Tab-separated table of C-alpha atoms in Angstrom:
chain	number	residue	atom	x	y	z
X	170	MET	CA	16.477	54.595	73.707
X	171	LYS	CA	17.349	52.227	76.490
X	172	HIS	CA	14.699	49.786	77.683
X	173	LYS	CA	12.758	51.322	80.545
X	174	LEU	CA	13.737	48.513	82.928
X	175	LEU	CA	17.460	49.020	82.255
X	176	PRO	CA	19.766	49.189	84.056
X	177	LEU	CA	18.059	46.548	86.169
X	178	SER	CA	16.899	47.555	89.631
X	179	GLU	CA	18.116	45.388	92.499
X	180	THR	CA	14.672	43.764	92.721
X	181	MET	CA	14.486	42.909	89.012
X	182	HIS	CA	18.078	41.720	88.978
X	183	TYR	CA	17.572	39.310	91.860
X	184	ILE	CA	14.293	37.991	90.433
X	185	LEU	CA	15.867	37.224	87.059
X	186	LEU	CA	18.808	35.517	88.778
X	187	ALA	CA	16.483	33.502	91.026
X	188	LEU	CA	14.331	32.403	88.092
X	189	ARG	CA	17.160	30.597	86.331
X	190	GLU	CA	15.353	27.672	87.984
X	191	PRO	CA	11.516	27.400	87.868
X	192	LEU	CA	9.896	28.843	91.007
X	193	HIS	CA	6.565	30.272	92.136
X	194	GLY	CA	6.326	33.805	93.492
X	195	TYR	CA	6.728	33.121	97.177
X	196	ALA	CA	9.653	30.770	96.565
X	197	VAL	CA	11.324	33.531	94.539
X	198	MET	CA	11.128	35.803	97.582
X	199	GLN	CA	12.557	33.104	99.852
X	200	LYS	CA	15.386	32.306	97.477
X	201	ILE	CA	16.274	35.983	97.122
X	202	GLU	CA	16.366	36.382	100.872
X	203	LYS	CA	18.889	33.539	100.967
X	204	ILE	CA	21.122	34.477	98.031
X	205	SER	CA	21.243	38.125	99.118
X	206	ASN	CA	22.354	37.070	102.625
X	207	GLY	CA	19.153	38.502	104.039
X	208	THR	CA	19.674	41.997	102.626
X	209	VAL	CA	16.819	41.932	100.092
X	210	ASN	CA	13.361	41.220	101.506
X	211	LEU	CA	10.744	41.645	98.823
X	212	ALA	CA	7.271	42.738	99.886
X	213	ALA	CA	4.143	41.227	98.350
X	214	GLY	CA	3.142	44.152	96.123
X	215	THR	CA	6.671	44.653	94.871
X	216	LEU	CA	7.046	40.970	93.996
X	217	TYR	CA	3.665	40.835	92.246
X	218	GLY	CA	4.336	43.984	90.240
X	219	ALA	CA	7.845	42.903	89.267
X	220	ILE	CA	6.699	39.468	88.086
X	221	GLU	CA	3.916	41.123	86.068
X	222	ASN	CA	6.361	43.536	84.528
X	223	LEU	CA	9.029	40.954	83.665
X	224	ASN	CA	6.368	38.639	82.249
X	225	LYS	CA	4.895	41.459	80.150
X	226	HIS	CA	8.300	42.169	78.615
X	227	GLY	CA	8.865	38.481	77.924
X	228	TRP	CA	11.912	38.159	80.167
X	229	ILE	CA	10.235	35.480	82.276
X	230	GLU	CA	7.322	33.184	81.452
X	231	PRO	CA	4.904	30.880	83.249
X	232	VAL	CA	6.034	27.282	82.853
X	233	GLY	CA	3.463	25.466	84.956
X	234	GLU	CA	1.539	25.399	88.171
X	235	SER	CA	2.230	24.209	91.672
X	236	GLY	CA	-1.167	23.964	93.333
X	237	ARG	CA	-2.828	27.323	92.770
X	238	ARG	CA	0.494	29.107	92.321
X	239	LYS	CA	1.962	29.912	88.956
X	240	VAL	CA	5.549	28.805	88.365
X	241	TYR	CA	7.810	31.104	86.352
X	242	MET	CA	11.167	30.767	84.687
X	243	ILE	CA	13.545	33.076	82.843
X	244	THR	CA	13.295	33.175	79.015
X	245	GLU	CA	16.079	33.368	76.440
X	246	GLU	CA	15.469	37.080	76.191
X	247	GLY	CA	15.771	37.353	79.954
X	248	ASN	CA	19.053	35.496	79.855
X	249	ALA	CA	20.326	37.882	77.189
X	250	ILE	CA	19.434	40.780	79.487
X	251	LEU	CA	21.361	39.173	82.340
X	252	LYS	CA	24.377	38.721	80.059
X	253	MET	CA	24.225	42.413	79.129
X	254	GLU	CA	23.973	43.443	82.755
X	255	GLN	CA	26.827	41.138	83.666
X	256	ASP	CA	29.069	42.769	81.059
X	257	ARG	CA	28.066	46.224	82.272
X	258	LEU	CA	28.765	45.361	85.899
X	259	LEU	CA	32.050	43.586	85.080
X	260	HIS	CA	33.196	46.706	83.314
X	261	ILE	CA	32.303	48.848	86.318
X	262	LEU	CA	34.092	46.369	88.597
X	263	SER	CA	37.183	46.556	86.418
X	264	LEU	CA	37.179	50.310	86.972
X	265	TYR	CA	37.172	49.647	90.729
X	266	GLU	CA	40.372	47.655	90.249
X	267	GLY	CA	41.990	50.765	88.831
X	268	SER	CA	42.781	49.339	85.389
X	269	GLU	CA	41.282	52.130	83.315
X	270	SER	CA	40.100	50.570	80.121
X	271	ASN	CA	41.025	52.482	76.989
X	272	GLU	CA	39.863	49.812	74.585
X	273	GLU	CA	36.693	51.560	73.565
X	274	VAL	CA	38.302	54.937	72.833
G	276	MET	CA	-17.543	48.297	116.834
G	277	LYS	CA	-18.842	49.953	113.725
G	278	ARG	CA	-17.593	53.279	112.420
G	279	CYS	CA	-18.967	55.245	109.522
G	280	LYS	CA	-16.553	57.410	107.575
G	281	THR	CA	-15.927	58.774	104.100
G	282	PHE	CA	-12.467	59.271	102.631
G	283	PHE	CA	-11.295	60.861	99.424
G	284	ASP	CA	-7.645	60.284	100.203
G	285	ILE	CA	-6.438	56.692	100.231
G	286	GLU	CA	-3.417	57.490	102.419
G	287	LYS	CA	-5.543	59.255	105.032
G	288	GLU	CA	-7.859	56.246	105.040
G	289	GLU	CA	-4.925	53.885	105.536
G	290	GLN	CA	-3.625	56.043	108.366
G	291	TRP	CA	-7.026	56.186	110.079
G	292	LEU	CA	-7.488	52.421	109.778
G	293	ASN	CA	-4.093	51.788	111.359
G	294	GLU	CA	-4.893	54.177	114.199
G	295	GLN	CA	-7.970	52.052	114.984
G	296	LEU	CA	-5.896	48.857	114.820
G	297	GLN	CA	-3.343	50.326	117.228
G	298	LYS	CA	-6.132	50.770	119.751
G	299	GLY	CA	-6.421	46.985	119.850
G	300	TYR	CA	-8.858	46.258	117.073
G	301	ARG	CA	-8.815	44.327	113.878
G	302	CYS	CA	-10.959	45.099	110.887
G	303	THR	CA	-13.445	42.408	109.912
G	304	ASN	CA	-15.477	44.088	107.217
G	305	ILE	CA	-15.706	47.222	105.106
G	306	SER	CA	-18.976	47.879	103.351
G	307	GLY	CA	-19.409	49.879	100.193
G	308	LEU	CA	-21.205	52.651	102.062
G	309	GLY	CA	-18.211	53.422	104.230
G	310	ILE	CA	-19.101	51.344	107.276
G	311	TYR	CA	-16.017	49.863	108.887
G	312	THR	CA	-16.497	46.960	111.293
G	313	PHE	CA	-13.867	46.205	113.924
G	314	GLU	CA	-13.552	43.658	116.687
G	315	LYS	CA	-11.397	43.681	119.811
G	316	THR	CA	-8.236	41.620	119.667
G	317	ASP	CA	-5.175	40.949	121.818
G	318	LYS	CA	-2.923	40.771	118.791
G	319	LYS	CA	-1.494	43.664	116.834
G	320	TYR	CA	-2.628	44.077	113.259
G	321	VAL	CA	-1.613	46.377	110.406
G	322	MET	CA	-3.462	47.366	107.271
G	323	ARG	CA	-2.128	48.404	103.875
G	324	LEU	CA	-4.127	49.797	100.975
G	325	ASP	CA	-3.224	49.086	97.378
G	326	TYR	CA	-4.939	50.238	94.219
G	327	GLN	CA	-5.478	48.010	91.189
G	328	ASP	CA	-7.309	48.673	87.952
G	329	TYR	CA	-9.573	46.030	86.437
G	330	LEU	CA	-7.874	42.636	86.454
G	331	PRO	CA	-9.238	39.543	84.708
G	332	LYS	CA	-10.424	37.098	87.390
G	333	LYS	CA	-7.442	34.780	86.882
G	334	LYS	CA	-4.977	37.634	87.256
G	335	PHE	CA	-6.823	38.897	90.300
G	336	ASN	CA	-6.559	35.474	91.929
G	337	GLU	CA	-2.852	35.421	91.220
G	338	TYR	CA	-2.548	38.901	92.738
G	339	LYS	CA	-4.444	37.804	95.831
G	340	GLY	CA	-2.521	34.528	96.010
G	341	ILE	CA	0.860	36.251	96.238
G	342	TYR	CA	-0.332	38.616	98.978
G	343	GLU	CA	-1.875	35.712	100.876
G	344	ASP	CA	1.415	33.824	100.684
G	345	PHE	CA	2.890	36.777	102.593
G	346	SER	CA	0.062	36.262	105.144
G	347	TRP	CA	-1.986	39.286	104.102
G	348	ASN	CA	-5.760	38.923	104.423
G	349	HIS	CA	-7.939	40.451	101.770
G	350	ILE	CA	-10.557	42.533	103.586
G	351	LYS	CA	-12.162	44.267	100.645
G	352	GLY	CA	-11.599	44.911	96.958
G	353	SER	CA	-12.946	43.742	93.650
G	354	TRP	CA	-11.360	42.365	90.476
G	355	LEU	CA	-13.300	45.083	88.668
G	356	GLY	CA	-10.832	47.570	90.110
G	357	GLY	CA	-10.475	49.891	93.046
G	358	ILE	CA	-8.833	50.032	96.427
G	359	GLN	CA	-7.602	46.712	97.794
G	360	TYR	CA	-7.601	46.448	101.589
G	361	TRP	CA	-5.001	44.146	103.115
G	362	GLN	CA	-4.585	43.265	106.777
G	363	LYS	CA	-2.106	41.091	108.620
G	364	GLU	CA	-0.758	40.429	112.062
G	365	ASP	CA	2.128	42.749	112.833
G	366	ASP	CA	5.280	40.663	112.311
G	367	GLY	CA	7.785	43.362	111.437
G	368	GLN	CA	7.353	42.821	107.667
G	369	ASN	CA	4.509	45.242	107.297
G	370	GLN	CA	5.058	46.904	103.953
G	371	ILE	CA	3.517	45.863	100.659
G	372	PHE	CA	6.148	47.726	98.643
G	373	SER	CA	9.850	47.274	99.288
G	374	ASP	CA	11.439	49.339	96.547
G	375	ARG	CA	11.118	52.733	94.846
G	376	GLN	CA	10.023	51.367	91.506
G	377	SER	CA	6.984	49.548	92.875
G	378	ARG	CA	6.075	52.433	95.176
G	379	SER	CA	6.186	54.920	92.321
G	380	ASN	CA	4.112	52.532	90.166
G	381	TYR	CA	1.543	52.543	92.965
G	382	TYR	CA	1.316	56.340	92.861
G	383	LYS	CA	1.020	56.158	89.094
G	384	ARG	CA	-1.976	53.839	89.416
G	385	LEU	CA	-3.479	56.237	91.953
G	386	MET	CA	-2.981	59.133	89.524
G	387	GLY	CA	-4.881	57.256	86.842
G	388	TYR	CA	-7.663	56.417	89.270
G	389	SER	CA	-8.197	59.918	90.675
G	390	SER	CA	-7.851	61.704	87.353
G	391	GLY	CA	-10.376	59.294	85.831
G	392	LEU	CA	-12.895	60.018	88.573
G	393	ALA	CA	-12.211	63.761	88.454
G	394	ILE	CA	-12.992	63.764	84.729
G	395	VAL	CA	-16.178	61.728	85.194
G	396	PHE	CA	-17.438	64.158	87.841
G	397	LEU	CA	-16.458	67.161	85.743
G	398	LEU	CA	-18.426	65.878	82.763
G	399	PHE	CA	-21.350	65.088	85.020
G	400	SER	CA	-21.252	68.597	86.511
G	401	TYR	CA	-21.117	70.114	83.059
G	402	MET	CA	-24.190	68.176	81.943
G	403	LEU	CA	-25.982	69.162	85.114
G	404	TYR	CA	-25.326	72.881	84.915
G	405	LYS	CA	-25.023	73.687	81.239
G	406	ASP	CA	-28.728	74.441	80.636
G	407	SER	CA	-29.944	75.574	84.000
G	408	GLY	CA	-27.215	76.910	86.206
G	409	LEU	CA	-27.051	75.943	89.823
G	410	TYR	CA	-30.501	77.164	90.954
G	411	LEU	CA	-33.436	75.388	89.326
G	412	ALA	CA	-36.317	77.512	90.663
G	413	GLU	CA	-38.183	79.375	87.906
G	414	GLY	CA	-37.957	83.132	88.092
G	415	LEU	CA	-35.854	83.128	91.245
G	416	TRP	CA	-33.593	85.882	90.009
G	417	SER	CA	-36.505	88.188	89.116
G	418	MET	CA	-38.056	88.044	92.595
G	419	GLU	CA	-37.616	91.010	94.864
G	420	GLY	CA	-37.171	91.848	98.520
G	421	SER	CA	-38.004	89.331	101.238
G	422	LEU	CA	-39.678	86.990	98.779
G	423	PHE	CA	-36.399	86.645	96.952
G	424	TRP	CA	-34.460	85.943	100.152
G	425	LYS	CA	-36.972	83.355	101.327
G	426	ALA	CA	-36.969	81.585	97.997
G	427	PHE	CA	-33.199	81.893	97.784
G	428	LEU	CA	-32.640	80.354	101.222
G	429	PHE	CA	-35.167	77.632	100.494
G	430	GLU	CA	-33.460	76.720	97.244
G	431	THR	CA	-29.878	76.869	98.517
G	432	PRO	CA	-29.749	73.349	100.049
G	433	PHE	CA	-30.942	71.944	96.710
G	434	ALA	CA	-28.375	73.984	94.880
G	435	LEU	CA	-25.656	72.652	97.199
G	436	LEU	CA	-26.855	69.138	96.492
G	437	ARG	CA	-26.533	69.857	92.798
G	438	LEU	CA	-23.057	71.181	93.469
G	439	LEU	CA	-21.934	67.809	94.849
G	440	PRO	CA	-20.453	66.431	91.604
G	441	ALA	CA	-18.347	69.560	91.232
G	442	ILE	CA	-17.119	69.210	94.810
G	443	MET	CA	-16.244	65.565	94.133
G	444	ALA	CA	-14.343	66.618	91.020
G	445	VAL	CA	-12.296	69.038	93.139
G	446	PHE	CA	-11.589	66.376	95.791
G	447	TYR	CA	-10.373	63.889	93.203
G	448	GLY	CA	-8.398	66.623	91.485
G	449	ILE	CA	-6.618	67.279	94.779
G	450	SER	CA	-5.868	63.606	95.341
G	451	TYR	CA	-4.513	63.406	91.803
G	452	TYR	CA	-2.165	66.268	92.594
G	453	LYS	CA	-1.059	64.637	95.862
G	454	ALA	CA	-0.302	61.346	94.131
G	455	TYR	CA	1.537	63.227	91.391
G	456	ARG	CA	3.709	65.021	93.967
G	457	LYS	CA	4.713	61.746	95.624
G	458	TYR	CA	5.235	60.072	92.266
G	459	SER	CA	7.554	62.784	91.013
G	460	MET	CA	9.500	62.800	94.282
G	461	LEU	CA	10.165	59.070	93.875
G	462	LYS	CA	11.128	59.517	90.232
G	463	GLU	CA	13.913	61.986	91.132
């Protein structure tokens, strides 16, 4: 069966992308606001729960502390997930272009 | 201003609290016995209620830290678990959950909480009634005529008191069902 977090929700996707550099929770929210052109504004409970969840599954990990805040970064496993999602989305995008792929038949 | 109230439904409680805040108050304290303290303010505040199970102290501080970064103030709630009361000045970003997944996880936590309490109260009721039934008075049911009615009426308040755990079990059963309904709607 597919992992229960897959396909990635918009929130999870943005967090994993943001955490390709080490950041604490609040900075993750700020970065996501920027890279999503202001379309994704994470709320506190959502951010906390998502970080907990991603950490539990080993896709991100704490790498240090900045004051009282924990700093997280994506793990190798997390990067592998992003690669998978990228392939999935690229395939869907290729269907948008109208070049119906018959390779897998 | 102090108000005394009891809630069995976390969403009704949240709604009531926000109604008070809209009248120009902010909440300064909530005591365990259901006493809510408010003070007058010129600013507009909002409150949001979250539920968390037991969290180790470190985790709980991390949880609080993230909310505080978003300028939420922790009014009440313990790391041992329970409802977490958050208040902030109304700045247009007033939700604590911004996507379906986290909102449905919240209802899932609520389901665990209310079903747990419902089961505790059910067991308690069972232990309370299994030997004696609801009325404790000796020989009540063999009395006759006006003596019976007098004794019956006298005993009824005590019986109702003994019924309390069963009533609580029903209340928590209902809130479980409500949370389940919302959870399954979000899962669709």
